[in-house]
JSON list of C-alpha atoms in Angstrom, two decimals:
[
{"chain": "A", "resi": 1, "resn": "UNK", "atom": "CA", "xyz": [-8.54, -18.86, 1.35]},
{"chain": "A", "resi": 2, "resn": "UNK", "atom": "CA", "xyz": [-6.02, -16.13, 2.11]},
{"chain": "A", "resi": 3, "resn": "UNK", "atom": "CA", "xyz": [-4.79, -14.49, -1.08]},
{"chain": "A", "resi": 4, "resn": "UNK", "atom": "CA", "xyz": [-1.52, -13.03, 0.23]},
{"chain": "A", "resi": 5, "resn": "UNK", "atom": "CA", "xyz": [-0.27, -14.52, 3.47]},
{"chain": "A", "resi": 6, "resn": "UNK", "atom": "CA", "xyz": [2.71, -13.48, 5.54]},
{"chain": "A", "resi": 7, "resn": "UNK", "atom": "CA", "xyz": [4.36, -15.17, 8.47]},
{"chain": "A", "resi": 8, "resn": "UNK", "atom": "CA", "xyz": [4.93, -14.38, 11.22]},
{"chain": "A", "resi": 9, "resn": "UNK", "atom": "CA", "xyz": [2.35, -11.72, 12.06]},
{"chain": "A", "resi": 10, "resn": "UNK", "atom": "CA", "xyz": [4.41, -10.45, 14.99]},
{"chain": "A", "resi": 11, "resn": "UNK", "atom": "CA", "xyz": [8.17, -10.64, 15.45]},
{"chain": "A", "resi": 12, "resn": "UNK", "atom": "CA", "xyz": [10.05, -9.34, 18.46]},
{"chain": "A", "resi": 13, "resn": "UNK", "atom": "CA", "xyz": [13.81, -9.72, 18.38]},
{"chain": "A", "resi": 14, "resn": "UNK", "atom": "CA", "xyz": [17.01, -8.26, 19.73]},
{"chain": "A", "resi": 15, "resn": "UNK", "atom": "CA", "xyz": [19.35, -5.91, 17.94]},
{"chain": "A", "resi": 16, "resn": "UNK", "atom": "CA", "xyz": [21.97, -7.68, 15.92]},
{"chain": "A", "resi": 17, "resn": "UNK", "atom": "CA", "xyz": [19.87, -10.75, 15.19]},
{"chain": "A", "resi": 18, "resn": "UNK", "atom": "CA", "xyz": [19.01, -12.07, 11.72]},
{"chain": "A", "resi": 19, "resn": "UNK", "atom": "CA", "xyz": [15.38, -12.78, 10.90]},
{"chain": "A", "resi": 20, "resn": "UNK", "atom": "CA", "xyz": [13.19, -13.74, 7.95]},
{"chain": "A", "resi": 21, "resn": "UNK", "atom": "CA", "xyz": [9.63, -12.93, 6.97]},
{"chain": "A", "resi": 22, "resn": "UNK", "atom": "CA", "xyz": [7.86, -15.21, 4.52]},
{"chain": "A", "resi": 23, "resn": "UNK", "atom": "CA", "xyz": [5.22, -14.32, 1.96]},
{"chain": "A", "resi": 24, "resn": "UNK", "atom": "CA", "xyz": [3.11, -16.46, -0.31]},
{"chain": "A", "resi": 25, "resn": "UNK", "atom": "CA", "xyz": [0.37, -15.56, -2.78]},
{"chain": "A", "resi": 26, "resn": "UNK", "atom": "CA", "xyz": [-2.13, -17.93, -4.37]},
{"chain": "A", "resi": 27, "resn": "UNK", "atom": "CA", "xyz": [-3.51, -15.44, -6.90]},
{"chain": "A", "resi": 28, "resn": "UNK", "atom": "CA", "xyz": [-1.29, -16.50, -9.77]},
{"chain": "A", "resi": 29, "resn": "UNK", "atom": "CA", "xyz": [0.22, -13.01, -9.94]},
{"chain": "A", "resi": 30, "resn": "UNK", "atom": "CA", "xyz": [3.55, -12.39, -11.62]},
{"chain": "A", "resi": 31, "resn": "UNK", "atom": "CA", "xyz": [4.69, -9.47, -9.49]},
{"chain": "A", "resi": 32, "resn": "UNK", "atom": "CA", "xyz": [5.35, -9.35, -5.76]},
{"chain": "A", "resi": 33, "resn": "UNK", "atom": "CA", "xyz": [6.45, -6.51, -3.51]},
{"chain": "A", "resi": 34, "resn": "UNK", "atom": "CA", "xyz": [7.68, -5.64, -0.06]},
{"chain": "A", "resi": 35, "resn": "UNK", "atom": "CA", "xyz": [6.54, -2.37, 1.51]},
{"chain": "A", "resi": 36, "resn": "UNK", "atom": "CA", "xyz": [7.56, -0.86, 4.84]},
{"chain": "A", "resi": 37, "resn": "UNK", "atom": "CA", "xyz": [5.13, 1.12, 7.01]},
{"chain": "A", "resi": 38, "resn": "UNK", "atom": "CA", "xyz": [6.76, 3.22, 9.71]},
{"chain": "A", "resi": 39, "resn": "UNK", "atom": "CA", "xyz": [5.33, 4.38, 13.02]},
{"chain": "A", "resi": 40, "resn": "UNK", "atom": "CA", "xyz": [3.70, 7.39, 11.34]},
{"chain": "A", "resi": 41, "resn": "UNK", "atom": "CA", "xyz": [1.87, 5.04, 8.94]},
{"chain": "A", "resi": 42, "resn": "UNK", "atom": "CA", "xyz": [3.96, 6.17, 5.98]},
{"chain": "A", "resi": 43, "resn": "UNK", "atom": "CA", "xyz": [4.23, 3.41, 3.36]},
{"chain": "A", "resi": 44, "resn": "UNK", "atom": "CA", "xyz": [7.19, 3.04, 1.07]},
{"chain": "A", "resi": 45, "resn": "UNK", "atom": "CA", "xyz": [8.17, 0.37, -1.40]},
{"chain": "A", "resi": 46, "resn": "UNK", "atom": "CA", "xyz": [11.32, -1.62, -0.71]},
{"chain": "A", "resi": 47, "resn": "UNK", "atom": "CA", "xyz": [11.48, -4.25, -3.44]},
{"chain": "A", "resi": 48, "resn": "UNK", "atom": "CA", "xyz": [9.56, -5.59, -6.38]},
{"chain": "A", "resi": 49, "resn": "UNK", "atom": "CA", "xyz": [10.01, -8.92, -8.15]},
{"chain": "A", "resi": 50, "resn": "UNK", "atom": "CA", "xyz": [8.51, -9.98, -11.43]},
{"chain": "A", "resi": 51, "resn": "UNK", "atom": "CA", "xyz": [8.62, -13.70, -12.18]},
{"chain": "A", "resi": 52, "resn": "UNK", "atom": "CA", "xyz": [11.45, -14.19, -9.67]},
{"chain": "A", "resi": 53, "resn": "UNK", "atom": "CA", "xyz": [13.51, -11.31, -11.09]},
{"chain": "A", "resi": 54, "resn": "UNK", "atom": "CA", "xyz": [14.31, -8.19, -9.08]},
{"chain": "A", "resi": 55, "resn": "UNK", "atom": "CA", "xyz": [12.68, -5.16, -10.72]},
{"chain": "A", "resi": 56, "resn": "UNK", "atom": "CA", "xyz": [12.77, -2.48, -8.02]},
{"chain": "A", "resi": 57, "resn": "UNK", "atom": "CA", "xyz": [15.27, -1.98, -5.20]},
{"chain": "A", "resi": 58, "resn": "UNK", "atom": "CA", "xyz": [14.53, 1.33, -3.53]},
{"chain": "A", "resi": 59, "resn": "UNK", "atom": "CA", "xyz": [17.65, 2.40, -1.70]},
{"chain": "A", "resi": 60, "resn": "UNK", "atom": "CA", "xyz": [17.26, -0.25, 0.94]},
{"chain": "A", "resi": 61, "resn": "UNK", "atom": "CA", "xyz": [20.30, -1.14, 3.11]},
{"chain": "A", "resi": 62, "resn": "UNK", "atom": "CA", "xyz": [21.96, -4.31, 1.90]},
{"chain": "A", "resi": 63, "resn": "UNK", "atom": "CA", "xyz": [21.17, -5.91, 5.28]},
{"chain": "A", "resi": 64, "resn": "UNK", "atom": "CA", "xyz": [17.78, -6.53, 3.65]},
{"chain": "A", "resi": 65, "resn": "UNK", "atom": "CA", "xyz": [17.83, -9.33, 1.11]},
{"chain": "A", "resi": 66, "resn": "UNK", "atom": "CA", "xyz": [14.70, -10.48, -0.69]},
{"chain": "A", "resi": 67, "resn": "UNK", "atom": "CA", "xyz": [14.54, -13.97, -2.12]},
{"chain": "A", "resi": 68, "resn": "UNK", "atom": "CA", "xyz": [12.00, -15.30, -4.58]},
{"chain": "A", "resi": 69, "resn": "UNK", "atom": "CA", "xyz": [12.27, -19.09, -4.97]},
{"chain": "A", "resi": 70, "resn": "UNK", "atom": "CA", "xyz": [9.28, -19.08, -7.33]},
{"chain": "A", "resi": 71, "resn": "UNK", "atom": "CA", "xyz": [6.76, -16.50, -8.49]},
{"chain": "A", "resi": 72, "resn": "UNK", "atom": "CA", "xyz": [4.33, -17.35, -5.67]},
{"chain": "A", "resi": 73, "resn": "UNK", "atom": "CA", "xyz": [6.83, -16.63, -2.90]},
{"chain": "A", "resi": 74, "resn": "UNK", "atom": "CA", "xyz": [8.86, -13.61, -1.89]},
{"chain": "A", "resi": 75, "resn": "UNK", "atom": "CA", "xyz": [10.71, -13.82, 1.39]},
{"chain": "A", "resi": 76, "resn": "UNK", "atom": "CA", "xyz": [12.55, -11.03, 3.18]},
{"chain": "A", "resi": 77, "resn": "UNK", "atom": "CA", "xyz": [15.69, -11.73, 5.15]},
{"chain": "A", "resi": 78, "resn": "UNK", "atom": "CA", "xyz": [17.13, -9.06, 7.42]},
{"chain": "A", "resi": 79, "resn": "UNK", "atom": "CA", "xyz": [20.66, -9.27, 8.84]},
{"chain": "A", "resi": 80, "resn": "UNK", "atom": "CA", "xyz": [22.03, -7.46, 11.88]},
{"chain": "A", "resi": 81, "resn": "UNK", "atom": "CA", "xyz": [18.72, -5.96, 12.90]},
{"chain": "A", "resi": 82, "resn": "UNK", "atom": "CA", "xyz": [18.72, -2.37, 14.14]},
{"chain": "A", "resi": 83, "resn": "UNK", "atom": "CA", "xyz": [16.23, -0.44, 16.26]},
{"chain": "A", "resi": 84, "resn": "UNK", "atom": "CA", "xyz": [15.23, 1.62, 13.22]},
{"chain": "A", "resi": 85, "resn": "UNK", "atom": "CA", "xyz": [14.09, -1.51, 11.43]},
{"chain": "A", "resi": 86, "resn": "UNK", "atom": "CA", "xyz": [11.07, -1.66, 13.73]},
{"chain": "A", "resi": 87, "resn": "UNK", "atom": "CA", "xyz": [8.04, -1.23, 11.46]},
{"chain": "A", "resi": 88, "resn": "UNK", "atom": "CA", "xyz": [5.22, -3.12, 9.82]},
{"chain": "A", "resi": 89, "resn": "UNK", "atom": "CA", "xyz": [6.31, -4.93, 6.67]},
{"chain": "A", "resi": 90, "resn": "UNK", "atom": "CA", "xyz": [3.70, -5.65, 4.03]},
{"chain": "A", "resi": 91, "resn": "UNK", "atom": "CA", "xyz": [3.96, -8.10, 1.21]},
{"chain": "A", "resi": 92, "resn": "UNK", "atom": "CA", "xyz": [1.79, -7.52, -1.86]},
{"chain": "A", "resi": 93, "resn": "UNK", "atom": "CA", "xyz": [1.22, -9.02, -5.28]},
{"chain": "A", "resi": 94, "resn": "UNK", "atom": "CA", "xyz": [-0.28, -7.76, -8.51]},
{"chain": "A", "resi": 95, "resn": "UNK", "atom": "CA", "xyz": [-0.98, -9.10, -11.98]},
{"chain": "A", "resi": 96, "resn": "UNK", "atom": "CA", "xyz": [1.23, -8.08, -14.86]},
{"chain": "A", "resi": 97, "resn": "UNK", "atom": "CA", "xyz": [0.00, -5.12, -16.85]},
{"chain": "A", "resi": 98, "resn": "UNK", "atom": "CA", "xyz": [-0.65, -1.43, -16.58]},
{"chain": "A", "resi": 99, "resn": "UNK", "atom": "CA", "xyz": [-2.96, -1.72, -13.58]},
{"chain": "A", "resi": 100, "resn": "UNK", "atom": "CA", "xyz": [-1.08, -2.30, -10.32]},
{"chain": "A", "resi": 101, "resn": "UNK", "atom": "CA", "xyz": [-4.14, -3.72, -8.62]},
{"chain": "A", "resi": 102, "resn": "UNK", "atom": "CA", "xyz": [-2.06, -4.83, -5.68]},
{"chain": "A", "resi": 103, "resn": "UNK", "atom": "CA", "xyz": [-3.35, -7.15, -3.00]},
{"chain": "A", "resi": 104, "resn": "UNK", "atom": "CA", "xyz": [-1.69, -6.83, 0.37]},
{"chain": "A", "resi": 105, "resn": "UNK", "atom": "CA", "xyz": [-0.95, -9.30, 3.11]},
{"chain": "A", "resi": 106, "resn": "UNK", "atom": "CA", "xyz": [-1.91, -8.59, 6.72]},
{"chain": "A", "resi": 107, "resn": "UNK", "atom": "CA", "xyz": [1.53, -7.31, 7.59]},
{"chain": "A", "resi": 108, "resn": "UNK", "atom": "CA", "xyz": [4.33, -8.39, 9.90]},
{"chain": "A", "resi": 109, "resn": "UNK", "atom": "CA", "xyz": [4.92, -6.13, 12.88]},
{"chain": "A", "resi": 110, "resn": "UNK", "atom": "CA", "xyz": [8.65, -6.25, 13.58]},
{"chain": "A", "resi": 111, "resn": "UNK", "atom": "CA", "xyz": [9.88, -4.88, 16.90]},
{"chain": "A", "resi": 112, "resn": "UNK", "atom": "CA", "xyz": [13.60, -4.69, 17.51]},
{"chain": "A", "resi": 113, "resn": "UNK", "atom": "CA", "xyz": [14.59, -4.28, 21.15]},
{"chain": "B", "resi": 1, "resn": "UNK", "atom": "CA", "xyz": [9.62, 13.52, -8.86]},
{"chain": "B", "resi": 2, "resn": "UNK", "atom": "CA", "xyz": [7.01, 11.55, -7.01]},
{"chain": "B", "resi": 3, "resn": "UNK", "atom": "CA", "xyz": [5.09, 13.12, -4.19]},
{"chain": "B", "resi": 4, "resn": "UNK", "atom": "CA", "xyz": [1.60, 12.26, -3.00]},
{"chain": "B", "resi": 5, "resn": "UNK", "atom": "CA", "xyz": [-0.01, 14.33, -0.28]},
{"chain": "B", "resi": 6, "resn": "UNK", "atom": "CA", "xyz": [-3.16, 14.00, 1.79]},
{"chain": "B", "resi": 7, "resn": "UNK", "atom": "CA", "xyz": [-4.66, 15.83, 4.72]},
{"chain": "B", "resi": 8, "resn": "UNK", "atom": "CA", "xyz": [-4.04, 14.04, 8.00]},
{"chain": "B", "resi": 9, "resn": "UNK", "atom": "CA", "xyz": [-7.45, 13.85, 9.59]},
{"chain": "B", "resi": 10, "resn": "UNK", "atom": "CA", "xyz": [-11.16, 14.01, 8.81]},
{"chain": "B", "resi": 11, "resn": "UNK", "atom": "CA", "xyz": [-14.05, 13.86, 11.26]},
{"chain": "B", "resi": 12, "resn": "UNK", "atom": "CA", "xyz": [-17.55, 13.21, 9.95]},
{"chain": "B", "resi": 13, "resn": "UNK", "atom": "CA", "xyz": [-20.95, 12.40, 11.39]},
{"chain": "B", "resi": 14, "resn": "UNK", "atom": "CA", "xyz": [-22.59, 9.08, 10.63]},
{"chain": "B", "resi": 15, "resn": "UNK", "atom": "CA", "xyz": [-24.88, 9.39, 7.61]},
{"chain": "B", "resi": 16, "resn": "UNK", "atom": "CA", "xyz": [-23.04, 12.39, 6.15]},
{"chain": "B", "resi": 17, "resn": "UNK", "atom": "CA", "xyz": [-20.78, 12.26, 3.12]},
{"chain": "B", "resi": 18, "resn": "UNK", "atom": "CA", "xyz": [-17.00, 12.16, 3.54]},
{"chain": "B", "resi": 19, "resn": "UNK", "atom": "CA", "xyz": [-14.61, 13.64, 1.03]},
{"chain": "B", "resi": 20, "resn": "UNK", "atom": "CA", "xyz": [-10.94, 12.72, 1.21]},
{"chain": "B", "resi": 21, "resn": "UNK", "atom": "CA", "xyz": [-8.54, 14.69, -0.96]},
{"chain": "B", "resi": 22, "resn": "UNK", "atom": "CA", "xyz": [-5.18, 13.83, -2.44]},
{"chain": "B", "resi": 23, "resn": "UNK", "atom": "CA", "xyz": [-2.70, 15.69, -4.62]},
{"chain": "B", "resi": 24, "resn": "UNK", "atom": "CA", "xyz": [0.14, 14.21, -6.62]},
{"chain": "B", "resi": 25, "resn": "UNK", "atom": "CA", "xyz": [2.98, 15.69, -8.60]},
{"chain": "B", "resi": 26, "resn": "UNK", "atom": "CA", "xyz": [3.87, 13.17, -11.28]},
{"chain": "B", "resi": 27, "resn": "UNK", "atom": "CA", "xyz": [1.83, 13.69, -14.42]},
{"chain": "B", "resi": 28, "resn": "UNK", "atom": "CA", "xyz": [2.90, 10.34, -15.85]},
{"chain": "B", "resi": 29, "resn": "UNK", "atom": "CA", "xyz": [0.82, 8.40, -13.33]},
{"chain": "B", "resi": 30, "resn": "UNK", "atom": "CA", "xyz": [-0.94, 5.50, -14.99]},
{"chain": "B", "resi": 31, "resn": "UNK", "atom": "CA", "xyz": [-3.50, 4.55, -12.37]},
{"chain": "B", "resi": 32, "resn": "UNK", "atom": "CA", "xyz": [-4.56, 6.10, -9.08]},
{"chain": "B", "resi": 33, "resn": "UNK", "atom": "CA", "xyz": [-5.86, 4.07, -6.16]},
{"chain": "B", "resi": 34, "resn": "UNK", "atom": "CA", "xyz": [-7.63, 4.34, -2.86]},
{"chain": "B", "resi": 35, "resn": "UNK", "atom": "CA", "xyz": [-6.79, 1.89, -0.11]},
{"chain": "B", "resi": 36, "resn": "UNK", "atom": "CA", "xyz": [-8.37, 1.48, 3.32]},
{"chain": "B", "resi": 37, "resn": "UNK", "atom": "CA", "xyz": [-6.47, 0.33, 6.41]},
{"chain": "B", "resi": 38, "resn": "UNK", "atom": "CA", "xyz": [-8.34, -0.59, 9.56]},
{"chain": "B", "resi": 39, "resn": "UNK", "atom": "CA", "xyz": [-6.43, -0.79, 12.87]},
{"chain": "B", "resi": 40, "resn": "UNK", "atom": "CA", "xyz": [-3.99, -3.69, 12.97]},
{"chain": "B", "resi": 41, "resn": "UNK", "atom": "CA", "xyz": [-4.95, -4.82, 9.48]},
{"chain": "B", "resi": 42, "resn": "UNK", "atom": "CA", "xyz": [-3.49, -4.80, 6.02]},
{"chain": "B", "resi": 43, "resn": "UNK", "atom": "CA", "xyz": [-4.45, -2.56, 3.14]},
{"chain": "B", "resi": 44, "resn": "UNK", "atom": "CA", "xyz": [-7.70, -3.20, 1.33]},
{"chain": "B", "resi": 45, "resn": "UNK", "atom": "CA", "xyz": [-8.05, -1.92, -2.21]},
{"chain": "B", "resi": 46, "resn": "UNK", "atom": "CA", "xyz": [-11.27, 0.12, -2.39]},
{"chain": "B", "resi": 47, "resn": "UNK", "atom": "CA", "xyz": [-11.23, 1.43, -5.92]},
{"chain": "B", "resi": 48, "resn": "UNK", "atom": "CA", "xyz": [-8.99, 2.78, -8.65]},
{"chain": "B", "resi": 49, "resn": "UNK", "atom": "CA", "xyz": [-9.21, 5.06, -11.64]},
{"chain": "B", "resi": 50, "resn": "UNK", "atom": "CA", "xyz": [-7.30, 5.10, -14.89]},
{"chain": "B", "resi": 51, "resn": "UNK", "atom": "CA", "xyz": [-5.52, 8.38, -15.51]},
{"chain": "B", "resi": 52, "resn": "UNK", "atom": "CA", "xyz": [-7.53, 9.25, -18.62]},
{"chain": "B", "resi": 53, "resn": "UNK", "atom": "CA", "xyz": [-10.83, 9.07, -16.76]},
{"chain": "B", "resi": 54, "resn": "UNK", "atom": "CA", "xyz": [-12.27, 11.85, -14.63]},
{"chain": "B", "resi": 55, "resn": "UNK", "atom": "CA", "xyz": [-14.85, 10.01, -12.59]},
{"chain": "B", "resi": 56, "resn": "UNK", "atom": "CA", "xyz": [-15.66, 6.54, -11.36]},
{"chain": "B", "resi": 57, "resn": "UNK", "atom": "CA", "xyz": [-18.56, 5.45, -9.18]},
{"chain": "B", "resi": 58, "resn": "UNK", "atom": "CA", "xyz": [-18.77, 2.21, -7.26]},
{"chain": "B", "resi": 59, "resn": "UNK", "atom": "CA", "xyz": [-21.76, 1.91, -4.90]},
{"chain": "B", "resi": 60, "resn": "UNK", "atom": "CA", "xyz": [-21.13, 4.41, -2.06]},
{"chain": "B", "resi": 61, "resn": "UNK", "atom": "CA", "xyz": [-17.74, 5.42, -3.44]},
{"chain": "B", "resi": 62, "resn": "UNK", "atom": "CA", "xyz": [-17.13, 8.14, -6.02]},
{"chain": "B", "resi": 63, "resn": "UNK", "atom": "CA", "xyz": [-13.64, 8.93, -7.29]},
{"chain": "B", "resi": 64, "resn": "UNK", "atom": "CA", "xyz": [-12.99, 12.23, -9.01]},
{"chain": "B", "resi": 65, "resn": "UNK", "atom": "CA", "xyz": [-9.77, 12.92, -10.89]},
{"chain": "B", "resi": 66, "resn": "UNK", "atom": "CA", "xyz": [-8.69, 16.37, -12.04]},
{"chain": "B", "resi": 67, "resn": "UNK", "atom": "CA", "xyz": [-5.65, 15.59, -14.10]},
{"chain": "B", "resi": 68, "resn": "UNK", "atom": "CA", "xyz": [-4.89, 19.22, -14.88]},
{"chain": "B", "resi": 69, "resn": "UNK", "atom": "CA", "xyz": [-4.65, 20.08, -11.17]},
{"chain": "B", "resi": 70, "resn": "UNK", "atom": "CA", "xyz": [-3.30, 16.63, -10.23]},
{"chain": "B", "resi": 71, "resn": "UNK", "atom": "CA", "xyz": [-6.04, 16.27, -7.68]},
{"chain": "B", "resi": 72, "resn": "UNK", "atom": "CA", "xyz": [-7.82, 13.08, -6.69]},
{"chain": "B", "resi": 73, "resn": "UNK", "atom": "CA", "xyz": [-10.73, 12.75, -4.29]},
{"chain": "B", "resi": 74, "resn": "UNK", "atom": "CA", "xyz": [-12.75, 9.96, -2.74]},
{"chain": "B", "resi": 75, "resn": "UNK", "atom": "CA", "xyz": [-16.32, 10.61, -1.69]},
{"chain": "B", "resi": 76, "resn": "UNK", "atom": "CA", "xyz": [-18.01, 8.14, 0.62]},
{"chain": "B", "resi": 77, "resn": "UNK", "atom": "CA", "xyz": [-21.79, 8.57, 0.67]},
{"chain": "B", "resi": 78, "resn": "UNK", "atom": "CA", "xyz": [-23.80, 7.79, 3.82]},
{"chain": "B", "resi": 79, "resn": "UNK", "atom": "CA", "xyz": [-20.69, 7.28, 5.94]},
{"chain": "B", "resi": 80, "resn": "UNK", "atom": "CA", "xyz": [-20.96, 4.51, 8.52]},
{"chain": "B", "resi": 81, "resn": "UNK", "atom": "CA", "xyz": [-18.99, 3.86, 11.71]},
{"chain": "B", "resi": 82, "resn": "UNK", "atom": "CA", "xyz": [-17.37, 0.92, 9.92]},
{"chain": "B", "resi": 83, "resn": "UNK", "atom": "CA", "xyz": [-15.82, 3.42, 7.53]},
{"chain": "B", "resi": 84, "resn": "UNK", "atom": "CA", "xyz": [-13.56, 4.71, 10.32]},
{"chain": "B", "resi": 85, "resn": "UNK", "atom": "CA", "xyz": [-10.05, 3.86, 9.14]},
{"chain": "B", "resi": 86, "resn": "UNK", "atom": "CA", "xyz": [-6.98, 5.33, 7.47]},
{"chain": "B", "resi": 87, "resn": "UNK", "atom": "CA", "xyz": [-7.42, 5.97, 3.75]},
{"chain": "B", "resi": 88, "resn": "UNK", "atom": "CA", "xyz": [-4.41, 6.03, 1.47]},
{"chain": "B", "resi": 89, "resn": "UNK", "atom": "CA", "xyz": [-4.28, 7.35, -2.05]},
{"chain": "B", "resi": 90, "resn": "UNK", "atom": "CA", "xyz": [-1.56, 5.94, -4.27]},
{"chain": "B", "resi": 91, "resn": "UNK", "atom": "CA", "xyz": [-0.28, 6.36, -7.79]},
{"chain": "B", "resi": 92, "resn": "UNK", "atom": "CA", "xyz": [1.42, 3.87, -10.04]},
{"chain": "B", "resi": 93, "resn": "UNK", "atom": "CA", "xyz": [3.53, 4.39, -13.12]},
{"chain": "B", "resi": 94, "resn": "UNK", "atom": "CA", "xyz": [4.15, 1.73, -15.71]},
{"chain": "B", "resi": 95, "resn": "UNK", "atom": "CA", "xyz": [7.56, 3.20, -16.46]},
{"chain": "B", "resi": 96, "resn": "UNK", "atom": "CA", "xyz": [8.58, 2.90, -12.80]},
{"chain": "B", "resi": 97, "resn": "UNK", "atom": "CA", "xyz": [7.96, -0.83, -12.59]},
{"chain": "B", "resi": 98, "resn": "UNK", "atom": "CA", "xyz": [4.40, -0.35, -11.44]},
{"chain": "B", "resi": 99, "resn": "UNK", "atom": "CA", "xyz": [5.39, 0.44, -7.88]},
{"chain": "B", "resi": 100, "resn": "UNK", "atom": "CA", "xyz": [2.79, 2.23, -5.77]},
{"chain": "B", "resi": 101, "resn": "UNK", "atom": "CA", "xyz": [3.71, 5.61, -4.31]},
{"chain": "B", "resi": 102, "resn": "UNK", "atom": "CA", "xyz": [1.48, 6.30, -1.33]},
{"chain": "B", "resi": 103, "resn": "UNK", "atom": "CA", "xyz": [0.26, 9.44, 0.33]},
{"chain": "B", "resi": 104, "resn": "UNK", "atom": "CA", "xyz": [0.65, 9.74, 4.09]},
{"chain": "B", "resi": 105, "resn": "UNK", "atom": "CA", "xyz": [-2.90, 8.57, 4.76]},
{"chain": "B", "resi": 106, "resn": "UNK", "atom": "CA", "xyz": [-6.01, 10.37, 6.03]},
{"chain": "B", "resi": 107, "resn": "UNK", "atom": "CA", "xyz": [-7.43, 9.16, 9.30]},
{"chain": "B", "resi": 108, "resn": "UNK", "atom": "CA", "xyz": [-11.22, 9.24, 9.08]},
{"chain": "B", "resi": 109, "resn": "UNK", "atom": "CA", "xyz": [-13.23, 9.20, 12.29]},
{"chain": "B", "resi": 110, "resn": "UNK", "atom": "CA", "xyz": [-16.98, 8.64, 11.97]},
{"chain": "B", "resi": 111, "resn": "UNK", "atom": "CA", "xyz": [-18.97, 9.90, 14.93]},
{"chain": "B", "resi": 112, "resn": "UNK", "atom": "CA", "xyz": [-22.40, 8.44, 15.74]}
]
């Protein structure tokens, strides 16, 4: 059983479109995250939710809107896609507590053309 | 501020030991982690160490933490070709919402 699953795995879309990436975890974790990995493999946090509440929003353009309908799901909606949004987006989850033992999904490779 | 740095590349012969180094700047780090990323895959948590420890061993993996110098290392004993991947160190801070701050990754190539 996949612990953290993201869909789709690949997403190719045109500039200006709106798209969503879905994430689900079956680990019973309270905290979920979105990370962005650029073409140089650099990973940076975008958002963190704890029990459906936004905890971290790291200077991300407001074209990116996370939504957490329940603590097992954290979706990422992106409006007006730009070329610079092309990256791999990783969802992750971790239990509450001092140890951020985060489990990552397989990633969604977004290509904006 | 937060800054985590790693060397970019490491080449090692199969059967030798690999040592991957990482430095960080924030002394309030709570835990430090090592993740492995194989091509086209997600990140796999390898091991972690609490900031008040200085060593942790887990089978072929040994983590050393020098808190005074803010230096973290990962030693892989008897390196195998399946160990070829990108290795990321990361720090977390309870006060910062437990987000992970990653280094740029070290690409390890294991030669037969």
